[in-house]
Short mmCIF file of C-alpha atoms in Angstrom, two decimals:
data_model
loop_
_atom_site.label_atom_id
_atom_site.label_comp_id
_atom_site.label_asym_id
_atom_site.label_seq_id
_atom_site.Cartn_x
_atom_site.Cartn_y
_atom_site.Cartn_z
CA UNK A 973 -135.08 59.32 31.49
CA UNK A 974 -133.73 62.75 32.22
CA UNK A 975 -130.85 60.85 34.40
CA UNK A 976 -130.03 58.75 31.20
CA UNK A 977 -129.46 61.58 29.25
CA UNK A 978 -127.44 63.14 32.47
CA UNK A 979 -125.33 60.15 32.45
CA UNK A 980 -125.14 59.55 28.81
CA UNK A 981 -123.94 63.35 27.89
CA UNK A 982 -121.10 63.16 31.00
CA UNK A 983 -119.73 59.86 29.41
CA UNK A 984 -119.78 61.75 25.83
CA UNK A 985 -117.99 64.83 27.54
CA UNK A 986 -115.19 62.73 29.69
CA UNK A 987 -114.26 60.48 26.15
CA UNK A 988 -111.33 63.13 25.68
CA UNK A 989 -109.20 61.35 28.34
CA UNK A 990 -108.64 58.49 26.31
CA UNK A 991 -107.22 60.56 23.80
CA UNK A 992 -105.34 62.02 26.17
CA UNK A 993 -104.03 59.05 27.71
CA UNK A 994 -102.58 57.79 24.40
CA UNK A 995 -100.93 60.77 23.56
CA UNK A 996 -99.17 61.05 26.85
CA UNK A 997 -98.40 57.20 26.18
CA UNK A 998 -97.18 57.97 23.17
CA UNK A 999 -94.85 60.97 24.45
CA UNK A 1000 -93.56 59.00 27.13
CA UNK A 1001 -92.20 56.10 24.43
CA UNK A 1002 -90.73 58.77 22.46
CA UNK A 1003 -88.72 60.28 25.31
CA UNK A 1004 -87.61 56.90 26.25
CA UNK A 1005 -86.29 56.31 22.71
CA UNK A 1006 -84.59 59.25 22.53
CA UNK A 1007 -82.82 59.47 25.96
CA UNK A 1008 -81.52 55.30 25.08
CA UNK A 1009 -79.85 57.10 21.45
CA UNK A 1010 -78.02 59.35 23.62
CA UNK A 1011 -76.77 56.88 26.30
CA UNK A 1012 -76.32 53.54 24.29
CA UNK A 1013 -74.31 51.83 22.01
CA UNK A 1014 -74.81 49.70 18.62
CA UNK A 1015 -75.32 46.56 20.29
CA UNK A 1016 -77.92 47.77 23.16
CA UNK A 1017 -79.64 49.92 20.52
CA UNK A 1018 -80.27 47.25 18.44
CA UNK A 1019 -81.88 44.78 21.43
CA UNK A 1020 -83.94 47.97 22.06
CA UNK A 1021 -85.08 48.41 18.45
CA UNK A 1022 -86.06 44.30 18.50
CA UNK A 1023 -88.04 45.02 21.81
CA UNK A 1024 -89.41 48.07 20.56
CA UNK A 1025 -90.70 46.36 16.99
CA UNK A 1026 -91.99 43.49 19.43
CA UNK A 1027 -93.87 45.86 21.81
CA UNK A 1028 -95.89 48.01 19.09
CA UNK A 1029 -96.05 45.08 16.50
CA UNK A 1030 -94.63 48.08 13.89
CA UNK A 1031 -91.74 48.47 11.38
CA UNK A 1032 -90.06 50.99 13.83
CA UNK A 1033 -86.49 51.50 12.84
CA UNK A 1034 -84.23 53.75 14.53
CA UNK A 1035 -80.67 54.87 13.27
CA UNK A 1036 -78.14 55.03 15.63
CA UNK A 1037 -75.79 57.74 14.92
CA UNK A 1038 -72.48 58.06 17.14
CA UNK A 1039 -71.13 61.69 18.39
CA UNK A 1040 -68.11 61.17 15.88
CA UNK A 1041 -70.72 60.50 12.92
CA UNK A 1042 -72.65 63.29 13.39
CA UNK A 1043 -69.48 65.55 14.04
CA UNK A 1044 -68.45 64.17 10.54
CA UNK A 1045 -71.10 65.40 9.00
CA UNK A 1046 -71.36 68.56 10.27
CA UNK A 1047 -67.51 69.11 9.91
CA UNK A 1048 -66.76 67.09 6.78
CA UNK A 1049 -64.41 64.93 8.40
CA UNK A 1050 -63.81 61.75 6.45
CA UNK A 1051 -63.73 58.19 7.57
CA UNK A 1052 -61.16 55.34 5.85
CA UNK A 1053 -63.17 54.23 2.95
CA UNK A 1054 -64.41 57.92 1.98
CA UNK A 1055 -60.96 58.88 2.08
CA UNK A 1056 -59.58 55.89 0.04
CA UNK A 1057 -61.98 56.55 -2.73
CA UNK A 1058 -61.07 60.28 -2.30
CA UNK A 1059 -57.50 60.23 -3.05
CA UNK A 1060 -57.94 57.63 -5.53
CA UNK A 1061 -60.24 59.77 -7.77
CA UNK A 1062 -57.88 62.84 -7.42
CA UNK A 1063 -53.85 61.30 -7.81
CA UNK A 1064 -52.68 61.11 -10.83
CA UNK A 1065 -49.22 59.65 -9.76
CA UNK A 1066 -50.56 56.40 -8.59
CA UNK A 1067 -47.85 54.57 -9.19
CA UNK A 1068 -45.33 56.37 -6.76
CA UNK A 1069 -48.02 56.51 -4.02
CA UNK A 1070 -49.43 53.58 -1.81
CA UNK A 1071 -52.86 54.25 -0.33
CA UNK A 1072 -52.72 51.84 3.36
CA UNK A 1073 -55.70 51.28 5.45
CA UNK A 1074 -54.62 51.72 9.37
CA UNK A 1075 -56.30 51.74 12.75
CA UNK A 1076 -55.52 55.94 12.67
CA UNK A 1077 -57.29 56.09 9.31
CA UNK A 1078 -55.60 56.29 5.93
CA UNK A 1079 -52.03 56.22 4.58
CA UNK A 1080 -50.73 58.51 1.77
CA UNK A 1081 -47.26 56.60 1.51
CA UNK A 1082 -44.63 58.01 -0.67
CA UNK A 1083 -41.14 56.37 -1.42
CA UNK A 1084 -38.73 59.41 0.28
CA UNK A 1085 -36.75 58.77 -3.21
CA UNK A 1086 -39.46 60.64 -5.31
CA UNK A 1087 -39.58 63.63 -2.86
CA UNK A 1088 -35.95 64.25 -2.11
CA UNK A 1089 -32.48 63.43 -3.12
CA UNK A 1090 -30.47 61.09 -1.19
CA UNK A 1091 -29.13 62.47 2.06
CA UNK A 1092 -31.47 66.01 1.34
CA UNK A 1093 -34.57 67.07 2.93
CA UNK A 1094 -35.03 69.94 -0.07
CA UNK A 1095 -38.14 68.69 -1.80
CA UNK A 1096 -37.77 68.47 -5.46
CA UNK A 1097 -39.22 70.42 -7.81
CA UNK A 1098 -40.46 67.45 -9.96
CA UNK A 1099 -42.28 66.32 -6.76
CA UNK A 1100 -43.86 69.60 -5.70
CA UNK A 1101 -47.09 68.32 -8.01
CA UNK A 1102 -47.32 65.15 -6.72
CA UNK A 1103 -47.83 66.82 -3.05
CA UNK A 1104 -49.70 69.60 -4.60
CA UNK A 1105 -52.44 66.81 -5.83
CA UNK A 1106 -52.41 65.87 -2.02
CA UNK A 1107 -52.49 69.01 -0.92
CA UNK A 1108 -55.73 69.57 -2.90
CA UNK A 1109 -57.28 66.59 -1.46
CA UNK A 1110 -56.48 67.51 2.16
CA UNK A 1111 -58.19 71.02 1.40
CA UNK A 1112 -61.66 69.44 1.00
CA UNK A 1113 -61.70 67.75 4.29
CA UNK A 1114 -61.05 68.86 7.75
CA UNK A 1115 -59.46 65.60 9.07
CA UNK A 1116 -55.92 65.92 11.32
CA UNK A 1117 -52.60 64.79 9.48
CA UNK A 1118 -49.52 63.72 10.10
CA UNK A 1119 -46.40 63.76 8.31
CA UNK A 1120 -43.95 61.11 9.39
CA UNK A 1121 -40.52 60.74 8.06
CA UNK A 1122 -38.69 57.76 7.62
CA UNK A 1123 -35.60 56.49 7.06
CA UNK A 1124 -33.79 52.91 6.28
CA UNK A 1125 -30.85 52.09 8.56
CA UNK A 1126 -27.97 53.22 6.64
CA UNK A 1127 -26.03 55.82 8.73
CA UNK A 1128 -25.81 59.27 7.87
CA UNK A 1129 -23.51 62.10 9.26
CA UNK A 1130 -22.69 65.52 8.27
CA UNK A 1131 -22.91 69.19 9.25
CA UNK A 1132 -26.47 69.03 8.48
CA UNK A 1133 -28.03 65.85 9.85
CA UNK A 1134 -26.35 64.39 12.28
CA UNK A 1135 -28.45 60.96 12.35
CA UNK A 1136 -31.49 59.98 10.04
CA UNK A 1137 -33.40 61.09 12.90
CA UNK A 1138 -32.80 65.08 12.12
CA UNK A 1139 -32.82 64.13 8.14
CA UNK A 1140 -36.31 62.12 8.68
CA UNK A 1141 -37.48 65.15 11.07
CA UNK A 1142 -36.61 67.79 8.81
CA UNK A 1143 -37.95 66.09 5.68
CA UNK A 1144 -41.42 65.97 7.66
CA UNK A 1145 -40.80 69.40 8.63
CA UNK A 1146 -40.33 70.57 5.11
CA UNK A 1147 -43.59 68.97 3.94
CA UNK A 1148 -45.87 70.75 6.35
CA UNK A 1149 -44.00 73.75 5.30
CA UNK A 1150 -44.80 73.45 1.76
CA UNK A 1151 -48.33 72.85 2.48
CA UNK A 1152 -48.64 76.16 4.88
CA UNK A 1153 -47.13 78.05 2.12
CA UNK A 1154 -49.49 76.51 -0.38
CA UNK A 1155 -52.78 76.33 0.70
CA UNK A 1156 -54.80 77.47 3.82
CA UNK A 1157 -55.13 74.37 5.51
CA UNK A 1158 -55.14 75.25 9.25
CA UNK A 1159 -51.66 74.77 10.89
CA UNK A 1160 -53.61 73.11 14.07
CA UNK A 1161 -54.33 69.63 11.52
CA UNK A 1162 -50.77 69.36 11.17
CA UNK A 1163 -48.20 67.37 13.03
CA UNK A 1164 -44.26 66.71 11.81
CA UNK A 1165 -42.84 63.63 13.52
CA UNK A 1166 -39.09 62.05 12.55
CA UNK A 1167 -39.10 58.46 13.14
CA UNK A 1168 -35.14 58.15 11.69
CA UNK A 1169 -34.99 54.17 10.85
CA UNK A 1170 -36.75 52.80 14.03
CA UNK A 1171 -40.05 52.23 12.50
CA UNK A 1172 -38.95 49.83 9.32
CA UNK A 1173 -41.39 48.48 7.18
CA UNK A 1174 -39.04 46.10 5.17
CA UNK A 1175 -36.00 44.08 5.85
CA UNK A 1176 -32.88 46.66 5.95
CA UNK A 1177 -30.75 44.10 5.01
CA UNK A 1178 -32.01 43.87 1.86
CA UNK A 1179 -31.96 46.83 -1.01
CA UNK A 1180 -35.94 46.19 -1.81
CA UNK A 1181 -36.40 46.15 1.92
CA UNK A 1182 -34.41 49.44 2.55
CA UNK A 1183 -36.39 51.09 -0.44
CA UNK A 1184 -39.35 50.34 1.48
CA UNK A 1185 -38.16 51.87 4.50
CA UNK A 1186 -37.18 55.11 3.09
CA UNK A 1187 -40.47 56.77 2.88
CA UNK A 1188 -42.75 59.71 3.77
CA UNK A 1189 -46.19 58.86 5.12
CA UNK A 1190 -48.81 61.31 5.25
CA UNK A 1191 -51.78 60.10 7.47
CA UNK A 1192 -55.05 61.48 7.39
CA UNK A 1193 -56.59 60.66 11.07
CA UNK A 1194 -60.11 59.01 11.00
CA UNK A 1195 -60.81 60.76 14.01
CA UNK A 1196 -59.73 64.10 16.19
CA UNK A 1197 -56.42 63.83 17.94
#
C-alpha cells in the first residue's frame, strides 16, 4: 500500500514535464516562423504558411512584410497607387498635368508650355500655382524626386542656351530652386536632369508629337535611390 502511494505520487509530481515539453515545442515553432519571415520571399512564405496550416490544423495566417514596406510605413514613403490617389486628390490643374505610372514610381508630367515661355527657363508667374500644388503634395511624403527637363528636336542656339540640353537642364534646375525656396523639402530628396530632345515620347516630325516631347517630368520614386 505504501509502495503504491509512493509510485502514484511520483507520477503526479513529474507531470509538469509534459507541459514543459509542449511549451518548448511551441517556442521552437515560433522561432522557426520568425526566422523564416526574415529570410524568405513572398512565394516561399506562401508555401510555408500552407505547410504550417496542414501541420497544426489551424487557420494560422502569417503576414509577410518586406523590408521596403516596413520602411515605407515608418518613413511615410508611398507606393505608386497611393501616390496616384494623393496627387489626384490634391491637384486642381488636372487638365495640364498627366499622372503616368512608371516602373520607377509615378510621373507627374507637365507640358513645358504651361511652365515656361518658348526658349526660356524662367518659370512663368501663372505657372507658380501649379508647381506650388505639386510641392504641397511632395511635402506630405518622403519619396525621392527627380525633375527631368525634356524638349523637342527643334534646334535652339543663343547666348544663354547653346542647345536643348542646356535649356532642359536649366528648366529642371529652376524648378528645384523654386521648390527649395518655397518648401522645407530636403535637398537630399531632389535631383535635376536635362535630356534635351533625346528621350521623346512623341513623333518629332509632327506638331502634336513635338508638343508631347516639350515637357517636365516630376518623377516621384517608389523606392529609395
